[in-house]
PDB file of C-alpha atoms and ligand atoms in Angstrom:
ATOM      1  CA  MET A   1     -14.886 133.470  49.956  1.00 65.00           C
ATOM      2  CA  ARG A   2     -14.322 131.575  46.769  1.00 86.00           C
ATOM      3  CA  GLU A   3     -11.622 129.192  48.027  1.00 93.00           C
ATOM      4  CA  THR A   4     -13.384 127.638  51.045  1.00 97.00           C
ATOM      5  CA  THR A   5     -14.293 123.940  51.031  1.00 98.00           C
ATOM      6  CA  VAL A   6     -16.726 121.721  52.892  1.00 98.00           C
ATOM      7  CA  HIS A   7     -13.701 120.493  54.888  1.00 97.00           C
ATOM      8  CA  ASP A   8     -13.483 123.951  56.501  1.00 98.00           C
ATOM      9  CA  CYS A   9     -16.936 123.339  57.976  1.00 98.00           C
ATOM     10  CA  LYS A  10     -16.883 121.340  61.168  1.00 98.00           C
ATOM     11  CA  ILE A  11     -18.799 120.214  64.200  1.00 98.00           C
ATOM     12  CA  ILE A  12     -17.900 122.155  67.327  1.00 98.00           C
ATOM     13  CA  THR A  13     -18.672 120.378  70.583  1.00 98.00           C
ATOM     14  CA  LEU A  14     -20.225 123.041  72.769  1.00 98.00           C
ATOM     15  CA  ARG A  15     -19.458 123.549  76.420  1.00 96.00           C
ATOM     16  CA  ASN A  16     -22.136 121.840  78.437  1.00 97.00           C
ATOM     17  CA  ILE A  17     -22.671 122.328  82.147  1.00 97.00           C
ATOM     18  CA  HIS A  18     -24.548 119.312  83.406  1.00 96.00           C
ATOM     19  CA  ARG A  19     -26.528 119.320  86.632  1.00 97.00           C
ATOM     20  CA  ASN A  20     -29.112 116.885  87.904  1.00 97.00           C
ATOM     21  CA  GLU A  21     -31.583 119.763  87.404  1.00 97.00           C
ATOM     22  CA  GLY A  22     -30.718 119.972  83.704  1.00 97.00           C
ATOM     23  CA  ASP A  23     -28.105 120.974  81.177  1.00 97.00           C
ATOM     24  CA  LEU A  24     -26.833 124.429  80.259  1.00 98.00           C
ATOM     25  CA  THR A  25     -24.935 124.842  76.984  1.00 98.00           C
ATOM     26  CA  VAL A  26     -22.828 127.930  76.311  1.00 97.00           C
ATOM     27  CA  VAL A  27     -21.652 129.600  73.102  1.00 97.00           C
ATOM     28  CA  GLU A  28     -19.381 132.596  73.692  1.00 97.00           C
ATOM     29  CA  SER A  29     -18.258 134.681  70.731  1.00 97.00           C
ATOM     30  CA  GLY A  30     -14.577 134.274  69.959  1.00 96.00           C
ATOM     31  CA  ILE A  31     -14.230 131.449  72.505  1.00 96.00           C
ATOM     32  CA  ASP A  32     -16.556 128.664  71.382  1.00 96.00           C
ATOM     33  CA  VAL A  33     -17.099 130.065  67.875  1.00 96.00           C
ATOM     34  CA  PRO A  34     -14.477 131.798  65.706  1.00 96.00           C
ATOM     35  CA  PHE A  35     -16.565 134.921  65.140  1.00 98.00           C
ATOM     36  CA  THR A  36     -18.596 137.514  67.002  1.00 98.00           C
ATOM     37  CA  THR A  37     -22.327 136.811  66.890  1.00 98.00           C
ATOM     38  CA  LYS A  38     -24.209 139.833  65.550  1.00 98.00           C
ATOM     39  CA  ARG A  39     -27.490 138.085  64.759  1.00 98.00           C
ATOM     40  CA  THR A  40     -29.447 135.106  66.079  1.00 98.00           C
ATOM     41  CA  TYR A  41     -32.434 133.507  64.410  1.00 98.00           C
ATOM     42  CA  PHE A  42     -34.186 130.179  64.517  1.00 98.00           C
ATOM     43  CA  LEU A  43     -36.211 127.995  62.192  1.00 98.00           C
ATOM     44  CA  HIS A  44     -39.207 126.234  63.679  1.00 97.00           C
ATOM     45  CA  ASN A  45     -42.583 124.870  62.575  1.00 96.00           C
ATOM     46  CA  VAL A  46     -40.835 123.397  59.539  1.00 96.00           C
ATOM     47  CA  PRO A  47     -43.395 121.131  57.819  1.00 95.00           C
ATOM     48  CA  ASP A  48     -42.642 117.508  56.902  1.00 89.00           C
ATOM     49  CA  GLY A  49     -40.773 117.294  53.618  1.00 92.00           C
ATOM     50  CA  ALA A  50     -39.768 120.973  53.581  1.00 96.00           C
ATOM     51  CA  SER A  51     -36.230 122.107  52.961  1.00 97.00           C
ATOM     52  CA  ARG A  52     -34.573 125.400  53.845  1.00 97.00           C
ATOM     53  CA  GLY A  53     -31.405 127.102  52.769  1.00 97.00           C
ATOM     54  CA  ASP A  54     -30.573 126.426  49.123  1.00 97.00           C
ATOM     55  CA  HIS A  55     -28.176 129.321  49.004  1.00 98.00           C
ATOM     56  CA  ALA A  56     -24.614 130.344  49.852  1.00 98.00           C
ATOM     57  CA  HIS A  57     -23.178 133.398  51.567  1.00 98.00           C
ATOM     58  CA  LYS A  58     -20.186 135.403  50.401  1.00 97.00           C
ATOM     59  CA  GLU A  59     -18.918 136.560  53.820  1.00 97.00           C
ATOM     60  CA  LEU A  60     -21.293 135.286  56.497  1.00 98.00           C
ATOM     61  CA  LYS A  61     -20.117 132.715  59.042  1.00 98.00           C
ATOM     62  CA  GLN A  62     -22.741 130.720  60.897  1.00 98.00           C
ATOM     63  CA  LEU A  63     -23.050 128.218  63.692  1.00 98.00           C
ATOM     64  CA  VAL A  64     -26.083 125.957  63.222  1.00 98.00           C
ATOM     65  CA  ILE A  65     -27.449 124.081  66.242  1.00 98.00           C
ATOM     66  CA  ALA A  66     -30.324 121.599  66.545  1.00 98.00           C
ATOM     67  CA  ILE A  67     -31.538 122.936  69.880  1.00 98.00           C
ATOM     68  CA  GLY A  68     -34.511 120.608  69.583  1.00 96.00           C
ATOM     69  CA  GLY A  69     -35.196 117.599  67.370  1.00 96.00           C
ATOM     70  CA  ILE A  70     -33.097 116.433  64.461  1.00 97.00           C
ATOM     71  CA  PHE A  71     -32.375 117.649  60.932  1.00 98.00           C
ATOM     72  CA  SER A  72     -29.843 117.177  58.153  1.00 98.00           C
ATOM     73  CA  VAL A  73     -27.556 119.688  56.489  1.00 98.00           C
ATOM     74  CA  THR A  74     -25.895 119.088  53.132  1.00 98.00           C
ATOM     75  CA  LEU A  75     -22.880 121.285  52.418  1.00 98.00           C
ATOM     76  CA  ASP A  76     -21.503 121.810  48.914  1.00 98.00           C
ATOM     77  CA  ASP A  77     -18.416 123.763  47.843  1.00 98.00           C
ATOM     78  CA  GLY A  78     -18.974 123.224  44.117  1.00 97.00           C
ATOM     79  CA  LYS A  79     -16.659 120.186  44.090  1.00 97.00           C
ATOM     80  CA  ASP A  80     -17.308 118.180  47.241  1.00 98.00           C
ATOM     81  CA  ARG A  81     -20.416 117.611  49.288  1.00 98.00           C
ATOM     82  CA  LYS A  82     -20.955 116.373  52.797  1.00 98.00           C
ATOM     83  CA  THR A  83     -24.073 115.684  54.815  1.00 98.00           C
ATOM     84  CA  ILE A  84     -24.309 116.054  58.556  1.00 98.00           C
ATOM     85  CA  ARG A  85     -27.242 114.961  60.688  1.00 98.00           C
ATOM     86  CA  LEU A  86     -27.546 117.281  63.671  1.00 98.00           C
ATOM     87  CA  THR A  87     -29.033 115.392  66.603  1.00 97.00           C
ATOM     88  CA  SER A  88     -27.810 117.160  69.742  1.00 97.00           C
ATOM     89  CA  PRO A  89     -28.065 120.668  71.211  1.00 97.00           C
ATOM     90  CA  GLU A  90     -24.460 120.220  72.337  1.00 98.00           C
ATOM     91  CA  GLU A  91     -23.131 120.212  68.754  1.00 98.00           C
ATOM     92  CA  GLY A  92     -22.778 123.274  66.542  1.00 98.00           C
ATOM     93  CA  LEU A  93     -22.075 123.034  62.832  1.00 98.00           C
ATOM     94  CA  LEU A  94     -19.717 125.803  61.738  1.00 98.00           C
ATOM     95  CA  ILE A  95     -20.496 126.858  58.157  1.00 98.00           C
ATOM     96  CA  VAL A  96     -17.813 129.058  56.645  1.00 98.00           C
ATOM     97  CA  PRO A  97     -18.577 131.543  53.816  1.00 98.00           C
ATOM     98  CA  GLY A  98     -18.793 130.320  50.237  1.00 98.00           C
ATOM     99  CA  ILE A  99     -20.659 127.081  50.957  1.00 98.00           C
ATOM    100  CA  TRP A 100     -23.990 126.104  49.404  1.00 98.00           C
ATOM    101  CA  ARG A 101     -26.247 124.540  52.040  1.00 98.00           C
ATOM    102  CA  GLU A 102     -29.539 122.729  52.269  1.00 98.00           C
ATOM    103  CA  LEU A 103     -31.344 121.931  55.540  1.00 98.00           C
ATOM    104  CA  TYR A 104     -33.953 119.175  55.385  1.00 98.00           C
ATOM    105  CA  ASP A 105     -35.445 116.066  57.043  1.00 97.00           C
ATOM    106  CA  PHE A 106     -36.658 118.063  60.016  1.00 97.00           C
ATOM    107  CA  PHE A 107     -37.847 115.560  62.594  1.00 93.00           C
ATOM    108  CA  GLU A 108     -39.474 115.732  66.034  1.00 84.00           C
ATOM    109  CA  ASP A 109     -40.493 119.429  65.749  1.00 92.00           C
ATOM    110  CA  ALA A 110     -36.871 120.357  65.200  1.00 97.00           C
ATOM    111  CA  ILE A 111     -35.689 123.851  66.025  1.00 98.00           C
ATOM    112  CA  CYS A 112     -32.651 125.124  64.158  1.00 98.00           C
ATOM    113  CA  LEU A 113     -30.833 127.902  65.970  1.00 98.00           C
ATOM    114  CA  VAL A 114     -28.388 129.939  63.867  1.00 98.00           C
ATOM    115  CA  LEU A 115     -25.732 132.260  65.262  1.00 98.00           C
ATOM    116  CA  ALA A 116     -24.506 134.565  62.503  1.00 98.00           C
ATOM    117  CA  SER A 117     -21.432 136.774  62.199  1.00 98.00           C
ATOM    118  CA  GLU A 118     -23.221 139.644  60.394  1.00 98.00           C
ATOM    119  CA  LEU A 119     -26.536 141.424  60.332  1.00 98.00           C
ATOM    120  CA  TYR A 120     -29.012 140.412  57.621  1.00 98.00           C
ATOM    121  CA  ASP A 121     -27.826 141.515  54.186  1.00 98.00           C
ATOM    122  CA  GLU A 122     -29.533 140.185  51.065  1.00 98.00           C
ATOM    123  CA  ASP A 123     -26.482 141.253  48.999  1.00 98.00           C
ATOM    124  CA  ASP A 124     -24.426 138.616  50.829  1.00 98.00           C
ATOM    125  CA  TYR A 125     -26.620 135.789  49.455  1.00 98.00           C
ATOM    126  CA  ILE A 126     -26.014 133.728  46.311  1.00 98.00           C
ATOM    127  CA  ARG A 127     -29.394 132.146  45.617  1.00 98.00           C
ATOM    128  CA  ASP A 128     -28.745 130.715  42.150  1.00 98.00           C
ATOM    129  CA  TYR A 129     -26.729 127.460  42.028  1.00 98.00           C
ATOM    130  CA  THR A 130     -25.195 128.165  38.601  1.00 98.00           C
ATOM    131  CA  GLU A 131     -24.105 131.582  39.838  1.00 98.00           C
ATOM    132  CA  PHE A 132     -22.594 129.845  42.887  1.00 98.00           C
ATOM    133  CA  LEU A 133     -20.597 127.421  40.717  1.00 97.00           C
ATOM    134  CA  ASN A 134     -19.253 130.359  38.683  1.00 97.00           C
ATOM    135  CA  TYR A 135     -18.406 132.240  41.904  1.00 97.00           C
ATOM    136  CA  LYS A 136     -16.320 129.256  43.093  1.00 96.00           C
ATOM    137  CA  LEU A 137     -14.317 128.947  39.832  1.00 92.00           C
TER     138      LEU A 137
HETATM  139  P1  TYD B   1     -33.635 132.737  54.053  1.00 60.81           P
HETATM  140  O1  TYD B   1     -32.299 133.068  54.612  1.00 60.81           O
HETATM  141  O2  TYD B   1     -33.758 132.558  52.568  1.00 60.81           O
HETATM  142  O3  TYD B   1     -34.218 131.452  54.776  1.00 60.81           O
HETATM  143  P2  TYD B   1     -33.782 129.909  54.717  1.00 60.81           P
HETATM  144  O4  TYD B   1     -32.385 129.818  54.237  1.00 60.81           O
HETATM  145  O5  TYD B   1     -33.942 129.447  56.117  1.00 60.81           O
HETATM  146  O6  TYD B   1     -34.715 129.164  53.841  1.00 60.81           O
HETATM  147  O7  TYD B   1     -34.668 133.852  54.551  1.00 60.81           O
HETATM  148  C1  TYD B   1     -36.050 133.713  54.352  1.00 60.81           C
HETATM  149  C2  TYD B   1     -36.645 135.112  54.378  1.00 60.81           C
HETATM  150  O8  TYD B   1     -36.453 135.721  55.635  1.00 60.81           O
HETATM  151  C3  TYD B   1     -36.046 136.038  53.322  1.00 60.81           C
HETATM  152  O9  TYD B   1     -37.095 136.819  52.779  1.00 60.81           O
HETATM  153  C4  TYD B   1     -35.125 136.913  54.116  1.00 60.81           C
HETATM  154  C5  TYD B   1     -35.743 136.942  55.491  1.00 60.81           C
HETATM  155  N1  TYD B   1     -34.732 137.054  56.565  1.00 60.81           N
HETATM  156  C6  TYD B   1     -34.626 138.230  57.268  1.00 60.81           C
HETATM  157  O10 TYD B   1     -35.350 139.222  57.035  1.00 60.81           O
HETATM  158  N2  TYD B   1     -33.683 138.312  58.271  1.00 60.81           N
HETATM  159  C7  TYD B   1     -32.876 137.261  58.568  1.00 60.81           C
HETATM  160  O11 TYD B   1     -32.026 137.373  59.492  1.00 60.81           O
HETATM  161  C8  TYD B   1     -32.993 136.054  57.811  1.00 60.81           C
HETATM  162  C9  TYD B   1     -32.111 134.867  58.098  1.00 60.81           C
HETATM  163  C10 TYD B   1     -33.933 135.991  56.817  1.00 60.81           C
END
């Protein structure tokens, strides 16, 4: 996905069912997210000052949710950048393919849940920034 931009990435407000006994937040494939979730993983125990990501994907779509704590995500399409601070488990950040991303400033034992459109495939990664810039030309 060479032609995608950071403007194609957006916050999706998730459906939240509030009760006095607590909140329940739902993400249904094809309804709340524009893909079918084939893989779920989460980042936790991220030490102070650490950053994650630093890569792009060629085809993978992801929804990134701060299910606990707070962290920042910087998105980069080779021309424009935007930074989003995820602070609520009721917000999902949709990251389309072809976007370089960095996740950092993990705060309050943050847990980053990722719903992904494909199974793990190392061939889908671009891990070198210069290679990414060439890919987006
Ligand atoms: P990576 O995607 O580079 O992590 P991050 O972007 O959060 O820094 O993955 C780190 C390692 O984990 C790498 O060796 C690949 C492996 N991995 C899997 O085996 N399966 C997965 O679903 C993911 C996301 C990573």
